[in-house]
């Protein structure tokens, strides 16, 4: 899977550029997560990608000004929802418990959740990365194991939007750890944190890296296409090796 998180970026003009240039690949599940306001426009343009939202509220309806419900996202054509992105954990003070509620709200609406987990630089320097990620996973999965529809995105906070990427070995180590904590889960585990055309192939070649969550490079159709291509090649190689 290659998922593009547009964060607070995008315009009708950018959507038109993607509609003209995005090259899907049958071997790679491709997803774009624009600001939710643009879902309808993206659906109308018929982009060669699934659509997702960057956040949902835990409730289906209610007095929650400014929020969107998972069910609303489904109505507008979304198939996936990010939950627990580190920027929301930081900016909106989302706790592990709040993230778990959103995860289950997405499932309630049959929106496949993409659970973001990852440690800060201070936590990694203190050697706490495994404990932090384990706690983030357990908060969500204490109620039940992940399914094949769920996606986990390992995003070391120190690598998001910084230009600094985890090495393939660091990514593999954490993805292997996540797979162990989740007892060999069928959920895909994708890597996020400054993925770009120059590092995607090496990251995706790792055994437990099932794709990428891409921020900055997902705003440029040519870069995004080349990351999708890298995922397709890694997928083919893994099948050939199996
Ligand atoms: C992200 O938005 O989740 C992300 C990983 O951003 P970037 O690729 O810009 O680091």
mmCIF file of C-alpha atoms and ligand atoms in Angstrom:
data_model
loop_
_atom_site.group_PDB
_atom_site.id
_atom_site.type_symbol
_atom_site.label_atom_id
_atom_site.label_comp_id
_atom_site.label_asym_id
_atom_site.label_seq_id
_atom_site.Cartn_x
_atom_site.Cartn_y
_atom_site.Cartn_z
ATOM 1 C CA UNK A 1 0.000 0.000 0.000
ATOM 2 C CA UNK A 2 1.103 3.538 -0.747
ATOM 3 C CA UNK A 3 -0.946 6.224 0.992
ATOM 4 C CA UNK A 4 -0.523 9.965 0.455
ATOM 5 C CA UNK A 5 -1.327 12.175 3.423
ATOM 6 C CA UNK A 6 -1.919 15.677 2.108
ATOM 7 C CA UNK A 7 -2.250 17.111 5.640
ATOM 8 C CA UNK A 8 -3.385 20.771 5.427
ATOM 9 C CA UNK A 9 -2.413 21.098 1.775
ATOM 10 C CA UNK A 10 -4.278 20.834 -1.490
ATOM 11 C CA UNK A 11 -6.575 22.751 -3.801
ATOM 12 C CA UNK A 12 -8.878 22.041 -6.717
ATOM 13 C CA UNK A 13 -5.911 22.827 -8.937
ATOM 14 C CA UNK A 14 -3.769 20.150 -7.287
ATOM 15 C CA UNK A 15 -6.611 17.655 -7.620
ATOM 16 C CA UNK A 16 -6.764 18.396 -11.354
ATOM 17 C CA UNK A 17 -3.004 17.838 -11.631
ATOM 18 C CA UNK A 18 -3.363 14.469 -9.926
ATOM 19 C CA UNK A 19 -6.337 13.535 -12.080
ATOM 20 C CA UNK A 20 -4.193 14.157 -15.164
ATOM 21 C CA UNK A 21 -0.980 12.537 -13.958
ATOM 22 C CA UNK A 22 -1.582 9.860 -11.302
ATOM 23 C CA UNK A 23 -0.598 6.431 -12.563
ATOM 24 C CA UNK A 24 -2.214 3.616 -10.633
ATOM 25 C CA UNK A 25 -0.598 0.199 -10.459
ATOM 26 C CA UNK A 26 -2.743 -2.897 -10.108
ATOM 27 C CA UNK A 27 -0.200 -4.438 -7.712
ATOM 28 C CA UNK A 28 -0.281 -1.533 -5.255
ATOM 29 C CA UNK A 29 -3.242 -0.363 -3.224
ATOM 30 C CA UNK A 30 -2.997 3.391 -3.676
ATOM 31 C CA UNK A 31 -4.722 5.829 -1.388
ATOM 32 C CA UNK A 32 -4.927 9.609 -1.154
ATOM 33 C CA UNK A 33 -5.953 11.348 2.054
ATOM 34 C CA UNK A 34 -6.827 14.970 1.231
ATOM 35 C CA UNK A 35 -8.428 17.436 3.631
ATOM 36 C CA UNK A 36 -11.946 15.997 3.989
ATOM 37 C CA UNK A 37 -13.514 19.016 2.263
ATOM 38 C CA UNK A 38 -12.005 17.821 -1.018
ATOM 39 C CA UNK A 39 -13.334 14.259 -0.953
ATOM 40 C CA UNK A 40 -16.290 14.992 -3.217
ATOM 41 C CA UNK A 41 -14.159 16.829 -5.780
ATOM 42 C CA UNK A 42 -11.650 13.996 -5.815
ATOM 43 C CA UNK A 43 -14.333 11.427 -6.270
ATOM 44 C CA UNK A 44 -15.830 13.420 -9.162
ATOM 45 C CA UNK A 45 -12.453 13.569 -10.937
ATOM 46 C CA UNK A 46 -12.293 9.743 -10.847
ATOM 47 C CA UNK A 47 -8.684 9.538 -9.642
ATOM 48 C CA UNK A 48 -6.960 6.192 -9.912
ATOM 49 C CA UNK A 49 -6.705 5.860 -6.122
ATOM 50 C CA UNK A 50 -8.826 5.050 -3.127
ATOM 51 C CA UNK A 51 -9.723 7.942 -0.854
ATOM 52 C CA UNK A 52 -9.348 8.407 2.860
ATOM 53 C CA UNK A 53 -9.689 10.970 5.619
ATOM 54 C CA UNK A 54 -7.011 12.130 8.018
ATOM 55 C CA UNK A 55 -9.149 11.944 11.145
ATOM 56 C CA UNK A 56 -12.619 10.999 12.385
ATOM 57 C CA UNK A 57 -14.507 11.780 15.576
ATOM 58 C CA UNK A 58 -15.371 8.900 17.887
ATOM 59 C CA UNK A 59 -19.105 9.737 17.771
ATOM 60 C CA UNK A 60 -21.444 9.253 14.843
ATOM 61 C CA UNK A 61 -23.425 12.450 15.518
ATOM 62 C CA UNK A 62 -23.685 15.020 18.277
ATOM 63 C CA UNK A 63 -22.649 18.416 19.561
ATOM 64 C CA UNK A 64 -19.036 18.315 18.313
ATOM 65 C CA UNK A 65 -18.504 21.463 16.266
ATOM 66 C CA UNK A 66 -15.970 21.160 13.483
ATOM 67 C CA UNK A 67 -15.693 17.370 13.603
ATOM 68 C CA UNK A 68 -16.509 14.740 10.990
ATOM 69 C CA UNK A 69 -17.887 11.248 11.539
ATOM 70 C CA UNK A 70 -16.585 8.080 9.929
ATOM 71 C CA UNK A 71 -20.033 7.472 8.433
ATOM 72 C CA UNK A 72 -19.908 10.868 6.682
ATOM 73 C CA UNK A 73 -16.529 10.026 5.181
ATOM 74 C CA UNK A 74 -17.951 6.761 3.832
ATOM 75 C CA UNK A 75 -20.857 8.637 2.249
ATOM 76 C CA UNK A 76 -18.362 10.831 0.401
ATOM 77 C CA UNK A 77 -16.457 7.842 -0.964
ATOM 78 C CA UNK A 78 -13.715 7.273 1.622
ATOM 79 C CA UNK A 79 -12.524 3.739 2.270
ATOM 80 C CA UNK A 80 -9.821 4.472 4.880
ATOM 81 C CA UNK A 81 -9.171 6.768 7.842
ATOM 82 C CA UNK A 82 -5.928 7.724 9.523
ATOM 83 C CA UNK A 83 -6.154 7.593 13.286
ATOM 84 C CA UNK A 84 -3.557 8.740 15.784
ATOM 85 C CA UNK A 85 -1.272 10.625 13.409
ATOM 86 C CA UNK A 86 1.494 12.133 15.540
ATOM 87 C CA UNK A 87 0.556 15.657 14.438
ATOM 88 C CA UNK A 88 -2.901 15.119 15.930
ATOM 89 C CA UNK A 89 -1.493 13.477 19.044
ATOM 90 C CA UNK A 90 0.690 16.617 19.397
ATOM 91 C CA UNK A 91 -1.659 19.418 18.211
ATOM 92 C CA UNK A 92 -4.974 18.050 19.509
ATOM 93 C CA UNK A 93 -3.585 16.237 22.562
ATOM 94 C CA UNK A 94 -5.038 12.926 21.385
ATOM 95 C CA UNK A 95 -4.284 10.236 23.955
ATOM 96 C CA UNK A 96 -3.940 6.513 23.264
ATOM 97 C CA UNK A 97 -7.476 6.083 24.623
ATOM 98 C CA UNK A 98 -8.869 8.773 22.307
ATOM 99 C CA UNK A 99 -7.078 7.172 19.349
ATOM 100 C CA UNK A 100 -8.554 3.786 20.254
ATOM 101 C CA UNK A 101 -12.058 5.303 20.267
ATOM 102 C CA UNK A 102 -11.478 6.763 16.803
ATOM 103 C CA UNK A 103 -10.090 3.447 15.541
ATOM 104 C CA UNK A 104 -13.247 1.659 16.617
ATOM 105 C CA UNK A 105 -15.431 4.441 15.192
ATOM 106 C CA UNK A 106 -13.796 3.888 11.814
ATOM 107 C CA UNK A 107 -14.449 0.164 12.021
ATOM 108 C CA UNK A 108 -18.058 0.851 13.069
ATOM 109 C CA UNK A 109 -18.543 2.645 9.741
ATOM 110 C CA UNK A 110 -16.649 -0.012 7.746
ATOM 111 C CA UNK A 111 -13.854 2.475 7.108
ATOM 112 C CA UNK A 112 -10.509 0.674 7.222
ATOM 113 C CA UNK A 113 -8.402 2.315 9.921
ATOM 114 C CA UNK A 114 -4.738 3.183 9.455
ATOM 115 C CA UNK A 115 -3.360 3.383 12.981
ATOM 116 C CA UNK A 116 -0.291 5.618 13.244
ATOM 117 C CA UNK A 117 2.255 4.761 15.915
ATOM 118 C CA UNK A 118 5.774 5.950 16.578
ATOM 119 C CA UNK A 119 8.186 7.386 19.083
ATOM 120 C CA UNK A 120 9.661 10.873 19.500
ATOM 121 C CA UNK A 121 13.375 11.539 19.234
ATOM 122 C CA UNK A 122 13.692 11.859 23.030
ATOM 123 C CA UNK A 123 11.961 8.512 23.474
ATOM 124 C CA UNK A 124 14.306 6.849 20.975
ATOM 125 C CA UNK A 125 17.359 8.419 22.616
ATOM 126 C CA UNK A 126 16.135 7.015 25.937
ATOM 127 C CA UNK A 127 15.759 3.560 24.368
ATOM 128 C CA UNK A 128 11.995 3.634 24.959
ATOM 129 C CA UNK A 129 10.775 3.242 21.367
ATOM 130 C CA UNK A 130 9.527 -0.320 21.767
ATOM 131 C CA UNK A 131 7.677 0.479 25.011
ATOM 132 C CA UNK A 132 6.014 3.537 23.472
ATOM 133 C CA UNK A 133 4.878 1.687 20.353
ATOM 134 C CA UNK A 134 3.720 -1.324 22.364
ATOM 135 C CA UNK A 135 1.531 0.943 24.549
ATOM 136 C CA UNK A 136 0.079 2.654 21.456
ATOM 137 C CA UNK A 137 -0.791 -0.738 19.960
ATOM 138 C CA UNK A 138 -2.161 -2.266 23.141
ATOM 139 C CA UNK A 139 -4.521 0.669 23.748
ATOM 140 C CA UNK A 140 -6.213 -0.111 20.444
ATOM 141 C CA UNK A 141 -5.980 -3.893 20.257
ATOM 142 C CA UNK A 142 -6.779 -4.884 23.831
ATOM 143 C CA UNK A 143 -10.383 -5.197 22.625
ATOM 144 C CA UNK A 144 -9.482 -7.591 19.785
ATOM 145 C CA UNK A 145 -6.704 -8.500 17.371
ATOM 146 C CA UNK A 146 -6.191 -6.592 14.119
ATOM 147 C CA UNK A 147 -7.756 -7.910 10.946
ATOM 148 C CA UNK A 148 -6.444 -7.997 7.381
ATOM 149 C CA UNK A 149 -8.351 -4.745 6.679
ATOM 150 C CA UNK A 150 -6.481 -2.831 9.355
ATOM 151 C CA UNK A 151 -3.266 -1.013 8.555
ATOM 152 C CA UNK A 152 -0.568 0.016 11.013
ATOM 153 C CA UNK A 153 1.672 2.930 10.010
ATOM 154 C CA UNK A 154 4.981 3.077 11.853
ATOM 155 C CA UNK A 155 5.986 6.723 11.764
ATOM 156 C CA UNK A 156 8.916 7.714 13.939
ATOM 157 C CA UNK A 157 8.010 11.282 14.921
ATOM 158 C CA UNK A 158 11.599 12.427 14.365
ATOM 159 C CA UNK A 159 11.351 11.413 10.701
ATOM 160 C CA UNK A 160 8.054 13.115 9.815
ATOM 161 C CA UNK A 161 8.495 16.194 7.645
ATOM 162 C CA UNK A 162 12.124 16.523 8.750
ATOM 163 C CA UNK A 163 13.886 15.045 5.751
ATOM 164 C CA UNK A 164 15.428 12.521 8.133
ATOM 165 C CA UNK A 165 14.367 8.954 7.355
ATOM 166 C CA UNK A 166 14.685 5.849 9.478
ATOM 167 C CA UNK A 167 17.225 3.527 7.896
ATOM 168 C CA UNK A 168 15.742 0.427 6.281
ATOM 169 C CA UNK A 169 17.218 -1.582 9.164
ATOM 170 C CA UNK A 170 15.576 0.674 11.779
ATOM 171 C CA UNK A 171 12.249 0.434 9.970
ATOM 172 C CA UNK A 172 12.505 -3.354 9.671
ATOM 173 C CA UNK A 173 13.422 -3.708 13.349
ATOM 174 C CA UNK A 174 10.323 -1.822 14.453
ATOM 175 C CA UNK A 175 8.020 -3.470 11.904
ATOM 176 C CA UNK A 176 9.241 -6.883 13.069
ATOM 177 C CA UNK A 177 8.617 -5.830 16.657
ATOM 178 C CA UNK A 178 5.071 -4.668 15.791
ATOM 179 C CA UNK A 179 4.396 -7.955 14.007
ATOM 180 C CA UNK A 180 5.591 -9.834 17.122
ATOM 181 C CA UNK A 181 3.476 -7.729 19.511
ATOM 182 C CA UNK A 182 0.459 -8.369 17.284
ATOM 183 C CA UNK A 183 1.308 -12.071 17.050
ATOM 184 C CA UNK A 184 1.927 -12.311 13.306
ATOM 185 C CA UNK A 185 -1.023 -10.113 12.403
ATOM 186 C CA UNK A 186 -2.429 -10.158 8.847
ATOM 187 C CA UNK A 187 -2.676 -6.330 9.026
ATOM 188 C CA UNK A 188 -0.251 -4.513 6.750
ATOM 189 C CA UNK A 189 2.480 -2.480 8.401
ATOM 190 C CA UNK A 190 3.571 0.534 6.361
ATOM 191 C CA UNK A 191 6.391 2.980 7.054
ATOM 192 C CA UNK A 192 6.062 6.777 7.160
ATOM 193 C CA UNK A 193 8.635 9.491 7.687
ATOM 194 C CA UNK A 194 10.209 11.435 4.805
ATOM 195 C CA UNK A 195 9.643 8.693 2.224
ATOM 196 C CA UNK A 196 10.678 9.972 -1.213
ATOM 197 C CA UNK A 197 11.596 8.479 -4.592
ATOM 198 C CA UNK A 198 15.241 8.146 -3.537
ATOM 199 C CA UNK A 199 14.668 6.003 -0.443
ATOM 200 C CA UNK A 200 11.384 4.201 -1.142
ATOM 201 C CA UNK A 201 12.870 1.138 -2.856
ATOM 202 C CA UNK A 202 15.297 0.371 -0.010
ATOM 203 C CA UNK A 203 12.597 0.798 2.641
ATOM 204 C CA UNK A 204 9.992 -1.263 0.782
ATOM 205 C CA UNK A 205 12.497 -4.055 0.167
ATOM 206 C CA UNK A 206 12.496 -4.873 3.883
ATOM 207 C CA UNK A 207 10.570 -8.022 4.727
ATOM 208 C CA UNK A 208 8.010 -6.477 7.094
ATOM 209 C CA UNK A 209 7.605 -3.110 5.333
ATOM 210 C CA UNK A 210 4.355 -3.423 3.404
ATOM 211 C CA UNK A 211 4.391 0.032 1.828
ATOM 212 C CA UNK A 212 4.517 3.661 2.817
ATOM 213 C CA UNK A 213 2.579 6.561 4.284
ATOM 214 C CA UNK A 214 3.866 9.569 2.404
ATOM 215 C CA UNK A 215 3.434 13.219 3.379
ATOM 216 C CA UNK A 216 5.454 15.832 1.483
ATOM 217 C CA UNK A 217 6.214 13.678 -1.556
ATOM 218 C CA UNK A 218 2.510 12.881 -2.010
ATOM 219 C CA UNK A 219 1.867 16.473 -3.108
ATOM 220 C CA UNK A 220 3.768 15.984 -6.336
ATOM 221 C CA UNK A 221 2.251 13.512 -8.821
ATOM 222 C CA UNK A 222 5.602 12.592 -10.386
ATOM 223 C CA UNK A 223 7.198 11.809 -7.017
ATOM 224 C CA UNK A 224 4.126 9.938 -5.837
ATOM 225 C CA UNK A 225 4.047 7.890 -9.069
ATOM 226 C CA UNK A 226 7.645 6.914 -8.597
ATOM 227 C CA UNK A 227 6.997 5.789 -4.992
ATOM 228 C CA UNK A 228 4.076 3.658 -6.234
ATOM 229 C CA UNK A 229 6.418 2.179 -8.840
ATOM 230 C CA UNK A 230 8.993 1.369 -6.135
ATOM 231 C CA UNK A 231 6.283 -0.416 -4.144
ATOM 232 C CA UNK A 232 5.215 -2.437 -7.176
ATOM 233 C CA UNK A 233 8.805 -3.527 -7.810
ATOM 234 C CA UNK A 234 9.362 -4.453 -4.149
ATOM 235 C CA UNK A 235 6.146 -6.454 -4.184
ATOM 236 C CA UNK A 236 7.195 -8.334 -7.298
ATOM 237 C CA UNK A 237 10.631 -9.080 -5.811
ATOM 238 C CA UNK A 238 9.118 -10.357 -2.550
ATOM 239 C CA UNK A 239 6.803 -12.688 -4.461
ATOM 240 C CA UNK A 240 9.718 -13.928 -6.556
ATOM 241 C CA UNK A 241 11.763 -14.601 -3.384
ATOM 242 C CA UNK A 242 8.916 -16.395 -1.603
HETATM 243 C C1 LIG B 1 3.073 11.869 7.192
HETATM 244 O O1 LIG B 1 2.385 12.808 6.870
HETATM 245 O O2 LIG B 1 2.559 10.948 7.799
HETATM 246 C C2 LIG B 1 4.487 11.854 6.801
HETATM 247 C C3 LIG B 1 5.179 10.752 6.970
HETATM 248 O O3 LIG B 1 5.019 13.006 6.267
HETATM 249 P P1 LIG B 1 6.417 13.161 5.487
HETATM 250 O O4 LIG B 1 6.457 12.111 4.430
HETATM 251 O O5 LIG B 1 6.374 14.546 4.922
HETATM 252 O O6 LIG B 1 7.514 12.967 6.485
#
